[in-house]
Short mmCIF file of C-alpha atoms in Angstrom, two decimals:
data_model
loop_
_atom_site.label_atom_id
_atom_site.label_comp_id
_atom_site.label_asym_id
_atom_site.label_seq_id
_atom_site.Cartn_x
_atom_site.Cartn_y
_atom_site.Cartn_z
CA UNK A 107 -79.10 64.51 -62.50
CA UNK A 108 -78.80 60.68 -62.62
CA UNK A 109 -79.36 57.90 -60.31
CA UNK A 110 -75.43 57.04 -60.44
CA UNK A 111 -74.01 60.62 -60.64
CA UNK A 112 -75.67 61.50 -57.95
CA UNK A 113 -74.86 58.76 -55.34
CA UNK A 114 -71.36 60.45 -57.16
CA UNK A 115 -72.04 63.05 -55.23
CA UNK A 116 -73.80 61.86 -52.56
CA UNK A 117 -70.05 59.44 -51.61
CA UNK A 118 -68.37 62.93 -52.84
CA UNK A 119 -69.95 65.04 -49.82
CA UNK A 120 -69.85 62.31 -47.40
CA UNK A 121 -67.06 62.65 -47.88
CA UNK A 122 -65.74 65.72 -48.01
CA UNK A 123 -68.05 66.54 -44.52
CA UNK A 124 -65.78 63.15 -43.26
CA UNK A 125 -62.52 65.05 -43.54
CA UNK A 126 -63.65 68.50 -42.87
CA UNK A 127 -63.88 67.07 -39.36
CA UNK A 128 -68.00 66.98 -39.09
CA UNK A 129 -71.02 68.88 -39.66
CA UNK A 130 -70.78 69.85 -36.24
CA UNK A 131 -67.20 71.79 -38.01
CA UNK A 132 -69.64 72.63 -40.53
CA UNK A 133 -70.17 77.04 -39.29
CA UNK A 134 -72.30 77.20 -42.80
CA UNK A 135 -71.16 76.88 -46.52
CA UNK A 136 -71.68 78.44 -50.54
CA UNK A 137 -70.43 77.82 -53.37
CA UNK A 138 -69.95 80.00 -56.36
CA UNK A 139 -69.56 79.20 -59.80
CA UNK A 140 -66.26 76.38 -59.46
CA UNK A 141 -66.11 76.44 -56.06
CA UNK A 142 -67.06 75.07 -52.34
CA UNK A 143 -66.27 77.79 -49.66
CA UNK A 144 -66.94 76.43 -46.54
CA UNK A 145 -66.46 78.22 -42.40
CA UNK A 146 -65.49 76.23 -40.18
CA UNK A 147 -66.14 75.84 -36.72
CA UNK A 148 -62.21 74.96 -35.80
CA UNK A 149 -60.29 74.75 -39.32
CA UNK A 150 -57.45 72.98 -37.14
CA UNK A 151 -60.10 69.73 -37.86
CA UNK A 152 -59.81 69.63 -41.56
CA UNK A 153 -58.02 67.36 -43.15
CA UNK A 154 -56.92 68.68 -46.49
CA UNK A 155 -54.41 66.22 -47.76
CA UNK A 156 -57.38 64.36 -47.87
CA UNK A 157 -60.08 66.92 -49.00
CA UNK A 158 -56.59 67.13 -51.81
CA UNK A 159 -56.96 63.14 -52.32
CA UNK A 160 -60.88 63.17 -53.38
CA UNK A 161 -60.91 62.21 -57.60
CA UNK A 162 -63.48 64.85 -58.34
CA UNK A 163 -61.46 67.09 -56.29
CA UNK A 164 -59.49 69.60 -58.12
CA UNK A 165 -58.17 71.79 -55.46
CA UNK A 166 -57.86 72.95 -52.11
CA UNK A 167 -57.47 76.24 -50.87
CA UNK A 168 -56.87 76.94 -47.32
CA UNK A 169 -58.16 79.44 -45.14
CA UNK A 170 -61.69 80.94 -44.94
CA UNK A 171 -63.86 79.95 -45.68
CA UNK A 172 -62.24 76.56 -46.92
CA UNK A 173 -62.03 76.73 -50.92
CA UNK A 174 -62.43 73.53 -52.10
CA UNK A 175 -62.71 73.65 -56.02
CA UNK A 176 -64.87 71.31 -58.09
CA UNK A 177 -65.66 72.54 -60.74
CA UNK A 178 -68.35 73.98 -62.88
CA UNK A 179 -71.54 72.76 -62.74
CA UNK A 180 -70.84 70.08 -60.99
CA UNK A 181 -70.22 73.33 -57.41
CA UNK A 182 -73.68 73.41 -57.61
CA UNK A 183 -74.80 69.51 -57.66
CA UNK A 184 -72.13 68.61 -55.04
CA UNK A 185 -73.58 71.52 -53.45
CA UNK A 186 -76.42 69.86 -52.94
CA UNK A 187 -75.86 66.76 -51.66
CA UNK A 188 -73.89 68.76 -48.93
CA UNK A 189 -76.50 70.15 -47.59
CA UNK A 190 -78.77 67.31 -47.61
CA UNK A 191 -75.43 65.44 -45.91
CA UNK A 192 -75.76 68.16 -43.98
CA UNK A 193 -79.60 67.88 -42.80
CA UNK A 194 -79.21 64.36 -41.49
CA UNK A 195 -76.36 65.87 -38.99
CA UNK A 196 -78.70 66.65 -36.04
CA UNK A 197 -75.13 68.02 -34.56
CA UNK A 198 -75.90 71.22 -37.40
CA UNK A 199 -78.55 72.89 -36.52
CA UNK A 200 -77.29 74.52 -34.27
CA UNK A 201 -73.75 74.38 -35.89
CA UNK A 202 -74.58 76.07 -39.22
CA UNK A 203 -77.18 77.15 -41.73
CA UNK A 204 -77.20 74.79 -44.40
CA UNK A 205 -79.08 77.90 -46.69
CA UNK A 206 -77.17 76.92 -50.05
CA UNK A 207 -75.51 79.77 -51.89
CA UNK A 208 -76.44 82.06 -49.43
CA UNK A 209 -74.55 83.18 -47.25
CA UNK A 210 -76.36 82.59 -43.21
CA UNK A 211 -76.78 84.21 -40.33
CA UNK A 212 -73.76 82.88 -37.85
CA UNK A 213 -74.41 84.27 -33.97
CA UNK A 214 -72.70 86.22 -32.04
CA UNK A 215 -72.41 82.79 -29.31
CA UNK A 216 -70.79 81.05 -32.25
CA UNK A 217 -68.41 83.42 -33.99
CA UNK A 218 -67.02 83.78 -29.43
CA UNK A 219 -66.84 79.61 -30.33
CA UNK A 220 -64.24 79.80 -33.23
CA UNK A 221 -61.28 79.69 -32.31
CA UNK A 222 -57.97 81.29 -34.46
CA UNK A 223 -58.04 79.95 -38.38
CA UNK A 224 -54.59 77.07 -39.16
CA UNK A 225 -55.06 74.01 -41.01
CA UNK A 226 -52.96 71.04 -40.88
CA UNK A 227 -51.05 72.85 -43.85
CA UNK A 228 -47.41 74.46 -42.54
CA UNK A 229 -47.08 77.21 -40.43
CA UNK A 230 -46.08 79.46 -42.21
CA UNK A 231 -48.92 78.42 -45.35
CA UNK A 232 -51.90 80.07 -42.99
CA UNK A 233 -50.30 82.71 -41.65
CA UNK A 234 -49.40 83.71 -45.49
CA UNK A 235 -53.73 83.59 -46.51
CA UNK A 236 -55.40 84.79 -42.89
CA UNK A 237 -53.67 88.54 -42.48
CA UNK A 238 -55.78 91.12 -41.46
CA UNK A 239 -56.31 92.12 -45.35
CA UNK A 240 -56.77 88.83 -46.53
CA UNK A 241 -60.10 87.83 -43.90
CA UNK A 242 -61.13 91.23 -45.40
CA UNK A 243 -60.74 89.99 -48.91
CA UNK A 244 -62.67 86.62 -48.39
CA UNK A 245 -65.18 88.54 -46.32
CA UNK A 246 -65.75 91.28 -49.22
CA UNK A 247 -66.03 87.03 -51.57
CA UNK A 248 -68.19 85.44 -49.38
CA UNK A 249 -70.71 89.62 -49.94
CA UNK A 250 -70.47 89.21 -53.08
CA UNK A 251 -69.98 85.43 -55.29
CA UNK A 252 -73.29 84.50 -53.69
CA UNK A 253 -75.44 86.82 -56.71
CA UNK A 254 -73.02 86.31 -59.05
CA UNK A 255 -76.00 84.12 -61.01
CA UNK A 256 -78.52 86.43 -60.26
CA UNK A 257 -75.62 89.55 -61.92
CA UNK A 258 -74.77 86.86 -64.52
CA UNK A 259 -79.12 85.99 -65.27
CA UNK A 260 -79.76 89.88 -65.07
CA UNK A 261 -76.37 90.59 -67.67
CA UNK A 262 -77.60 88.39 -70.22
CA UNK A 263 -80.81 89.50 -70.42
CA UNK A 264 -79.22 92.94 -71.16
CA UNK A 265 -77.41 92.48 -73.58
CA UNK A 266 -80.01 90.44 -75.53
CA UNK A 267 -82.40 93.55 -74.95
CA UNK A 268 -79.42 95.57 -76.65
CA UNK A 269 -79.03 92.98 -79.75
CA UNK A 270 -82.61 93.56 -80.08
CA UNK A 271 -82.74 97.54 -80.20
CA UNK A 272 -79.71 96.96 -82.46
CA UNK A 273 -82.31 94.54 -85.39
CA UNK A 274 -84.45 96.57 -84.91
CA UNK A 275 -83.59 98.93 -87.22
CA UNK A 276 -82.69 96.22 -90.27
CA UNK A 277 -86.22 94.27 -88.98
CA UNK A 278 -88.83 94.16 -91.70
CA UNK A 279 -91.69 97.06 -90.73
CA UNK A 280 -93.91 93.92 -89.95
CA UNK A 281 -90.90 92.76 -87.44
CA UNK A 282 -89.80 96.14 -85.55
CA UNK A 283 -92.31 97.03 -82.94
CA UNK A 284 -92.68 93.09 -82.27
CA UNK A 285 -88.68 92.70 -82.50
CA UNK A 286 -88.58 96.49 -79.77
CA UNK A 287 -91.22 95.22 -77.55
CA UNK A 288 -89.33 91.65 -77.29
CA UNK A 289 -86.46 94.05 -76.58
CA UNK A 290 -88.22 96.20 -73.65
CA UNK A 291 -88.95 93.32 -71.86
CA UNK A 292 -85.98 91.35 -71.85
CA UNK A 293 -84.66 94.97 -70.57
CA UNK A 294 -86.82 95.40 -68.00
CA UNK A 295 -86.88 91.48 -66.85
CA UNK A 296 -83.22 92.42 -66.88
CA UNK A 297 -82.74 95.77 -64.76
CA UNK A 298 -85.06 95.05 -61.86
CA UNK A 299 -81.98 92.61 -59.79
CA UNK A 300 -79.67 95.93 -60.67
CA UNK A 301 -82.61 98.09 -59.59
CA UNK A 302 -82.62 96.41 -55.87
CA UNK A 303 -78.96 95.04 -55.86
CA UNK A 304 -78.37 96.99 -52.86
CA UNK A 305 -81.22 95.94 -51.52
CA UNK A 306 -79.43 91.91 -51.49
CA UNK A 307 -76.30 93.60 -51.24
CA UNK A 308 -76.78 95.16 -47.19
CA UNK A 309 -78.36 91.58 -46.26
CA UNK A 310 -76.00 89.39 -47.30
CA UNK A 311 -73.92 91.79 -45.29
CA UNK A 312 -75.54 91.72 -42.06
CA UNK A 313 -75.81 88.40 -42.48
CA UNK A 314 -71.80 88.29 -43.47
CA UNK A 315 -71.33 90.76 -39.80
CA UNK A 316 -73.51 88.44 -37.64
CA UNK A 317 -76.64 90.48 -38.24
CA UNK A 318 -79.85 89.49 -39.82
CA UNK A 319 -80.39 89.33 -43.01
CA UNK A 320 -83.72 91.46 -43.50
CA UNK A 321 -82.03 94.26 -40.83
CA UNK A 322 -79.52 94.39 -43.30
CA UNK A 323 -81.75 95.12 -46.26
CA UNK A 324 -84.09 97.38 -44.50
CA UNK A 325 -81.10 99.22 -44.52
CA UNK A 326 -79.23 99.25 -47.57
CA UNK A 327 -83.15 100.61 -49.01
CA UNK A 328 -83.12 103.17 -47.85
CA UNK A 329 -80.30 104.69 -50.84
CA UNK A 330 -82.81 104.11 -53.30
CA UNK A 331 -85.81 104.99 -51.60
CA UNK A 332 -87.84 108.63 -53.44
CA UNK A 333 -88.31 110.10 -50.85
CA UNK A 334 -85.06 111.20 -49.91
CA UNK A 335 -85.00 114.26 -52.80
CA UNK A 336 -87.62 115.51 -50.25
CA UNK A 337 -84.54 115.76 -47.62
CA UNK A 338 -82.79 119.46 -47.80
CA UNK A 339 -79.98 119.76 -47.58
CA UNK A 340 -76.85 119.82 -45.33
CA UNK A 341 -73.34 120.31 -44.43
CA UNK A 342 -70.98 118.31 -42.81
CA UNK A 343 -67.45 118.31 -41.69
CA UNK A 344 -64.66 118.63 -44.74
CA UNK A 345 -67.65 117.14 -47.32
CA UNK A 346 -69.18 121.39 -47.58
CA UNK A 347 -72.92 120.66 -47.87
CA UNK A 348 -74.81 117.35 -48.81
CA UNK A 349 -77.71 116.83 -50.65
CA UNK A 350 -79.09 113.72 -51.41
CA UNK A 351 -80.55 111.92 -53.76
CA UNK A 352 -81.66 108.15 -54.31
CA UNK A 353 -78.98 106.29 -55.35
CA UNK A 354 -76.44 108.29 -53.61
CA UNK A 355 -72.57 106.15 -52.39
CA UNK A 356 -74.62 102.26 -54.37
CA UNK A 357 -73.24 99.66 -53.73
CA UNK A 358 -70.21 99.93 -51.30
CA UNK A 359 -73.23 102.31 -49.85
CA UNK A 360 -75.10 98.70 -49.18
CA UNK A 361 -72.47 96.62 -47.88
CA UNK A 362 -71.08 100.20 -45.22
CA UNK A 363 -75.68 100.30 -44.25
CA UNK A 364 -75.31 96.00 -44.12
CA UNK A 365 -72.51 95.89 -42.09
CA UNK A 366 -73.36 98.79 -39.27
CA UNK A 367 -76.82 96.78 -38.85
CA UNK A 368 -75.16 94.05 -38.27
CA UNK A 369 -72.50 95.74 -35.39
CA UNK A 370 -75.50 97.43 -33.51
CA UNK A 371 -78.33 94.88 -34.10
CA UNK A 372 -75.16 92.42 -31.90
CA UNK A 373 -74.12 95.69 -29.90
CA UNK A 374 -78.01 96.06 -28.04
CA UNK A 375 -78.79 92.38 -27.93
CA UNK A 376 -75.38 91.93 -25.83
CA UNK A 377 -76.70 94.97 -23.83
CA UNK A 378 -80.63 93.89 -22.81
CA UNK A 379 -82.59 91.23 -21.80
CA UNK A 380 -83.56 88.23 -23.09
CA UNK A 381 -87.41 89.67 -22.59
CA UNK A 382 -86.97 92.98 -24.46
CA UNK A 383 -84.68 91.37 -27.24
CA UNK A 384 -86.88 91.20 -30.00
CA UNK A 385 -87.98 94.08 -30.17
CA UNK A 386 -85.00 96.83 -29.19
CA UNK A 387 -83.49 95.04 -31.19
CA UNK A 388 -84.60 95.09 -35.01
CA UNK A 389 -86.08 99.15 -33.91
CA UNK A 390 -83.08 99.70 -33.19
CA UNK A 391 -80.36 98.31 -34.94
CA UNK A 392 -82.65 100.02 -38.03
CA UNK A 393 -83.24 103.23 -36.19
CA UNK A 394 -79.73 103.93 -35.48
CA UNK A 395 -77.91 102.74 -38.47
CA UNK A 396 -81.13 104.32 -40.85
CA UNK A 397 -80.57 107.75 -39.63
CA UNK A 398 -76.23 106.56 -40.40
CA UNK A 399 -76.41 106.07 -43.81
CA UNK A 400 -78.50 108.83 -44.72
CA UNK A 401 -76.58 111.53 -43.20
CA UNK A 402 -73.08 110.21 -42.36
CA UNK A 403 -73.35 106.68 -45.16
CA UNK A 404 -74.49 107.96 -48.16
CA UNK A 405 -72.32 111.36 -48.41
CA UNK A 406 -69.11 108.92 -47.89
CA UNK A 407 -70.27 106.24 -49.67
CA UNK A 408 -70.90 108.19 -52.76
CA UNK A 409 -67.19 109.32 -52.50
CA UNK A 410 -65.77 106.51 -52.18
CA UNK A 411 -67.80 105.47 -55.77
CA UNK A 412 -66.43 108.31 -57.28
CA UNK A 413 -62.96 107.48 -56.71
CA UNK A 414 -63.59 103.69 -57.91
CA UNK A 415 -65.38 105.01 -60.86
CA UNK A 416 -61.27 107.48 -61.56
CA UNK A 417 -59.31 106.00 -60.89
CA UNK A 418 -60.53 102.54 -62.87
CA UNK A 419 -61.07 105.74 -65.65
CA UNK A 420 -57.22 106.52 -65.14
CA UNK A 421 -55.85 103.35 -64.27
CA UNK A 422 -57.37 101.94 -68.12
CA UNK A 423 -56.67 105.65 -70.27
CA UNK A 424 -52.06 106.38 -68.03
CA UNK A 425 -51.60 103.14 -67.53
CA UNK A 426 -52.82 101.91 -71.13
CA UNK A 427 -50.81 99.16 -72.84
CA UNK A 428 -48.65 98.07 -69.81
CA UNK A 429 -51.40 98.70 -66.74
CA UNK A 430 -53.54 96.32 -69.21
CA UNK A 431 -50.53 93.27 -69.61
CA UNK A 432 -49.99 93.99 -65.48
CA UNK A 433 -53.33 93.57 -64.74
CA UNK A 434 -54.22 90.48 -67.21
CA UNK A 435 -50.75 88.43 -66.69
CA UNK A 436 -50.98 88.60 -62.70
CA UNK A 437 -54.93 88.03 -62.87
CA UNK A 438 -54.22 84.58 -62.28
CA UNK A 439 -52.63 84.66 -59.11
CA UNK A 440 -55.78 86.27 -57.25
CA UNK A 441 -57.75 83.22 -59.01
CA UNK A 442 -55.79 79.92 -57.70
CA UNK A 443 -56.41 82.12 -53.77
CA UNK A 444 -59.48 82.16 -54.69
CA UNK A 445 -59.28 85.83 -54.23
CA UNK A 446 -60.79 86.98 -57.57
CA UNK A 447 -64.71 87.46 -56.13
CA UNK A 448 -63.40 89.99 -54.29
CA UNK A 449 -62.81 92.09 -56.88
CA UNK A 450 -66.71 91.63 -57.43
CA UNK A 451 -68.14 94.82 -56.36
CA UNK A 452 -66.02 97.16 -57.76
CA UNK A 453 -67.31 95.12 -61.33
CA UNK A 454 -70.59 95.31 -60.15
CA UNK A 455 -70.52 99.05 -59.04
CA UNK A 456 -68.98 100.15 -62.45
CA UNK A 457 -71.91 98.68 -64.37
CA UNK A 458 -74.48 100.72 -61.73
CA UNK A 459 -72.51 103.54 -62.30
CA UNK A 460 -71.32 103.71 -66.53
CA UNK A 461 -73.37 100.43 -67.66
CA UNK A 462 -70.24 98.04 -68.35
CA UNK A 463 -67.73 97.60 -67.07
CA UNK A 464 -63.88 97.90 -68.67
CA UNK A 465 -61.84 95.98 -65.88
CA UNK A 466 -63.46 92.39 -67.05
CA UNK A 467 -63.14 91.63 -70.25
CA UNK A 468 -58.82 92.69 -69.52
CA UNK A 469 -58.67 90.50 -66.76
CA UNK A 470 -60.39 87.48 -69.20
CA UNK A 471 -57.28 87.86 -71.24
CA UNK A 472 -55.89 85.47 -68.63
CA UNK A 473 -58.24 82.75 -69.30
CA UNK A 474 -57.23 83.44 -73.30
CA UNK A 475 -53.79 82.53 -72.58
CA UNK A 476 -54.65 79.49 -70.82
CA UNK A 477 -56.96 78.65 -73.84
CA UNK A 478 -53.88 79.54 -75.57
CA UNK A 479 -51.47 76.74 -73.88
CA UNK A 480 -53.34 74.33 -73.70
CA UNK A 481 -53.46 73.25 -77.82
CA UNK A 482 -50.18 73.88 -77.48
CA UNK A 483 -49.16 71.16 -75.14
CA UNK A 484 -51.89 69.08 -76.43
CA UNK A 485 -49.75 69.04 -79.82
CA UNK A 486 -46.30 69.08 -77.99
CA UNK A 487 -46.44 66.79 -75.97
CA UNK A 488 -46.92 62.61 -76.40
CA UNK A 489 -47.77 61.95 -72.68
CA UNK A 490 -51.85 60.17 -73.89
CA UNK A 491 -52.69 60.82 -70.11
CA UNK A 492 -51.52 64.98 -70.18
CA UNK A 493 -53.67 65.10 -74.18
CA UNK A 494 -56.83 63.49 -71.92
CA UNK A 495 -57.12 66.23 -68.91
CA UNK A 496 -56.56 68.91 -72.47
CA UNK A 497 -59.55 67.33 -73.63
CA UNK A 498 -61.32 67.35 -70.49
CA UNK A 499 -60.70 69.87 -68.98
CA UNK A 500 -59.64 72.70 -72.55
CA UNK A 501 -63.78 73.18 -73.82
CA UNK A 502 -64.43 74.64 -70.05
CA UNK A 503 -61.75 76.88 -70.42
CA UNK A 504 -63.27 78.49 -73.86
CA UNK A 505 -66.70 78.47 -72.81
CA UNK A 506 -65.49 81.53 -69.96
CA UNK A 507 -64.30 78.43 -66.93
CA UNK A 508 -60.49 78.63 -65.95
CA UNK A 509 -59.86 76.67 -63.50
CA UNK A 510 -59.79 73.19 -63.92
CA UNK A 511 -57.51 73.13 -66.56
CA UNK A 512 -54.77 75.49 -64.72
CA UNK A 513 -55.58 73.21 -61.88
CA UNK A 514 -55.65 70.27 -64.13
CA UNK A 515 -52.91 71.02 -66.04
CA UNK A 516 -50.57 74.36 -65.99
CA UNK A 517 -49.97 75.37 -62.51
CA UNK A 518 -48.66 71.23 -62.22
CA UNK A 519 -46.30 71.91 -65.63
CA UNK A 520 -45.46 75.32 -63.32
CA UNK A 521 -43.67 76.74 -67.24
CA UNK A 522 -47.61 76.89 -68.95
CA UNK A 523 -48.27 78.82 -66.19
CA UNK A 524 -46.24 81.29 -66.72
CA UNK A 525 -46.75 81.03 -70.95
CA UNK A 526 -49.89 81.37 -70.37
CA UNK A 527 -50.08 84.05 -68.64
CA UNK A 528 -47.90 86.22 -70.49
CA UNK A 529 -50.45 84.95 -73.79
CA UNK A 530 -53.18 86.89 -72.02
CA UNK A 531 -51.58 90.21 -71.11
CA UNK A 532 -50.57 90.02 -74.69
CA UNK A 533 -54.03 90.29 -75.36
CA UNK A 534 -55.15 92.36 -72.90
CA UNK A 535 -52.83 95.67 -74.57
CA UNK A 536 -55.39 94.95 -77.96
CA UNK A 537 -57.85 96.58 -75.18
CA UNK A 538 -55.63 98.89 -72.50
CA UNK A 539 -54.43 100.32 -76.79
CA UNK A 540 -58.57 101.45 -77.10
CA UNK A 541 -59.20 102.19 -73.20
CA UNK A 542 -55.76 104.54 -73.49
CA UNK A 543 -57.53 105.90 -76.25
CA UNK A 544 -60.68 106.56 -75.12
CA UNK A 545 -62.88 103.47 -76.29
CA UNK A 546 -63.17 101.22 -73.70
CA UNK A 547 -64.50 97.12 -73.71
CA UNK A 548 -66.98 97.16 -71.86
CA UNK A 549 -68.63 94.11 -70.56
CA UNK A 550 -72.36 93.71 -69.25
CA UNK A 551 -72.21 91.19 -66.48
CA UNK A 552 -69.39 89.32 -65.03
CA UNK A 553 -69.07 85.40 -65.29
CA UNK A 554 -69.31 84.55 -68.79
CA UNK A 555 -65.89 84.86 -69.71
CA UNK A 556 -63.59 83.69 -72.73
CA UNK A 557 -65.48 82.95 -75.54
CA UNK A 558 -69.36 84.02 -73.95
CA UNK A 559 -67.48 87.29 -73.31
CA UNK A 560 -67.91 88.24 -76.83
CA UNK A 561 -72.02 89.06 -77.34
CA UNK A 562 -72.05 90.79 -73.56
CA UNK A 563 -69.59 93.06 -75.24
CA UNK A 564 -70.32 97.26 -75.46
CA UNK A 565 -68.94 100.39 -75.09
CA UNK A 566 -68.51 103.74 -76.42
CA UNK A 567 -67.62 102.21 -80.18
CA UNK A 568 -70.61 100.87 -80.20
CA UNK A 569 -71.74 97.00 -80.46
CA UNK A 570 -69.60 96.47 -83.75
CA UNK A 571 -66.64 97.92 -83.05
CA UNK A 572 -66.58 96.66 -79.80
CA UNK A 573 -67.77 92.81 -81.12
CA UNK A 574 -64.41 93.10 -83.56
CA UNK A 575 -61.93 94.88 -80.68
CA UNK A 576 -62.90 92.01 -77.82
CA UNK A 577 -61.91 89.17 -80.86
CA UNK A 578 -59.65 90.53 -82.54
CA UNK A 579 -57.79 90.39 -78.07
CA UNK A 580 -59.01 87.49 -77.90
CA UNK A 581 -56.78 85.99 -80.75
CA UNK A 582 -54.18 87.94 -79.15
CA UNK A 583 -54.10 85.97 -76.51
CA UNK A 584 -54.62 82.86 -78.19
CA UNK A 585 -51.87 83.05 -80.11
CA UNK A 586 -49.89 84.33 -77.71
CA UNK A 587 -50.41 81.94 -75.70
CA UNK A 588 -50.03 79.30 -78.08
CA UNK A 589 -46.41 80.19 -79.39
CA UNK A 590 -44.92 81.18 -76.02
CA UNK A 591 -46.29 77.38 -74.89
CA UNK A 592 -44.75 75.37 -78.04
CA UNK A 593 -41.41 76.98 -77.66
CA UNK A 594 -40.84 77.46 -73.49
CA UNK A 595 -43.51 76.33 -72.48
CA UNK A 596 -42.56 72.01 -71.99
CA UNK A 597 -39.12 70.74 -71.18
CA UNK A 598 -37.53 68.65 -74.24
CA UNK A 599 -38.28 65.77 -71.36
CA UNK A 600 -42.00 67.00 -71.25
CA UNK A 601 -42.30 66.94 -75.25
CA UNK A 602 -40.57 62.47 -75.39
CA UNK A 603 -42.57 61.82 -72.46
CA UNK A 604 -44.87 58.93 -73.50
CA UNK A 605 -47.17 59.52 -69.79
CA UNK A 606 -44.36 58.67 -67.43
CA UNK A 607 -43.82 62.60 -66.97
CA UNK A 608 -46.42 62.91 -63.89
CA UNK A 609 -48.43 65.61 -65.07
CA UNK A 610 -51.42 64.20 -65.45
CA UNK A 611 -53.15 66.42 -63.09
CA UNK A 612 -52.55 65.52 -60.64
CA UNK A 613 -50.87 68.27 -58.73
CA UNK A 614 -52.71 69.89 -56.04
CA UNK A 615 -53.15 74.33 -55.58
CA UNK A 616 -49.92 73.96 -53.99
CA UNK A 617 -48.44 71.37 -55.92
CA UNK A 618 -48.68 68.48 -53.67
CA UNK A 619 -50.63 64.65 -55.01
CA UNK A 620 -53.76 64.33 -55.48
CA UNK A 621 -55.83 61.50 -57.73
CA UNK A 622 -56.07 62.57 -60.96
CA UNK A 623 -58.46 66.18 -61.16
CA UNK A 624 -60.40 64.48 -63.58
CA UNK A 625 -61.17 61.62 -63.08
CA UNK A 626 -64.95 61.31 -62.50
CA UNK A 627 -67.04 62.78 -65.15
CA UNK A 628 -68.77 65.23 -62.35
#
């Protein structure tokens, strides 16, 4: 990063900090692929309008956490700059943890001191976005969002291993051994994360619910301990006889184990003297949560895990094309409000259970429809500012991150948001047809989408057929989004506009005015 870029990110971080009420108002922060997420002590102190006015900010999603859309690549640098600025503030030491990309521990005292969530937006907006369901989904997202980089890296390595194994069959005798060795190494490195994923989920869950991360990880680690198989079978009401085995309960079990450990730890610390907390709190929390994990959480979570897999299969088999269309066409709604991250545990569990997630390629069609719509807008409009915005955001969308294009182009225009969503749904029809006939097209990882997902596709049909089917779906989504937007995406006035249409990426997530979304090359 050059000195100029460093200065811009530093200025952005300081502007964000000033708009949210200073360092003392930040409890913790982390980021995903495109958004800086802030958990604030007092959300009412955040000036949402000021955040939207920042040139490098693509959009703002009020709520808990407060989500500031910055874009791929730039968000990591902005988050690092934000952490550096926070480190300069003495008040921050007690108010938050400055860990980047990972949930931080929230003390019980801080949690008790935090007021009800809200923003300076109209009162009705926080009420809609801070329901119990929204808070639950955001907690789930906070647990799994920090895992995305490892999910992407491990998934890519596993995909590379799969490709190398395919090439082994066509390689000359002298090269087959080398390719197989490389495939084995890639598979080992890529599989390590998934083998111990439950421990990381347990740690993040404990942190999210106000406990000590390592205790949550220790409890969740019970799920994959080989010694579990030596325990005798036992009976539970309703569930009947249970024979435990390593891995039973999966990620849902790890999440529940981490959350339970945090709850017990907080309860113990609140009831005993400070002098005894160091020894008793972790021992009691780990002991009680561990027993509950073995004899309650693992059996129950296993049923939930099996239910997720069965429901997904039933949805795609029975729902087929209509279900796929609805999933892809409506996915942009989840994306706009940051709730798409709540699907991560479902994808991760499907990958752990089947080796791929059949839902992700279907949802990825939403971004393909956005890209097709952007191509149509580029050739249809005369507005040079809109063309420039599309040039800046379309490549990113084609590489799998559609939020800059969404917030800068299709959402402000309105009509293209609908035509793009319909185009994505049309592409999903191809995948839905295959799924209805038992030929799922799945992804070995999550994160990369659109064209970047092509090398990560697999399924019962085999690598070549699965990739070909996905490419066909992408082509349908692009072309449908293009055609629908060409004919219905712009009004006559917008098509004739020469730069006075007002559509230059200046709308925020809720349509309010801000500076051009891509004005800064951050």
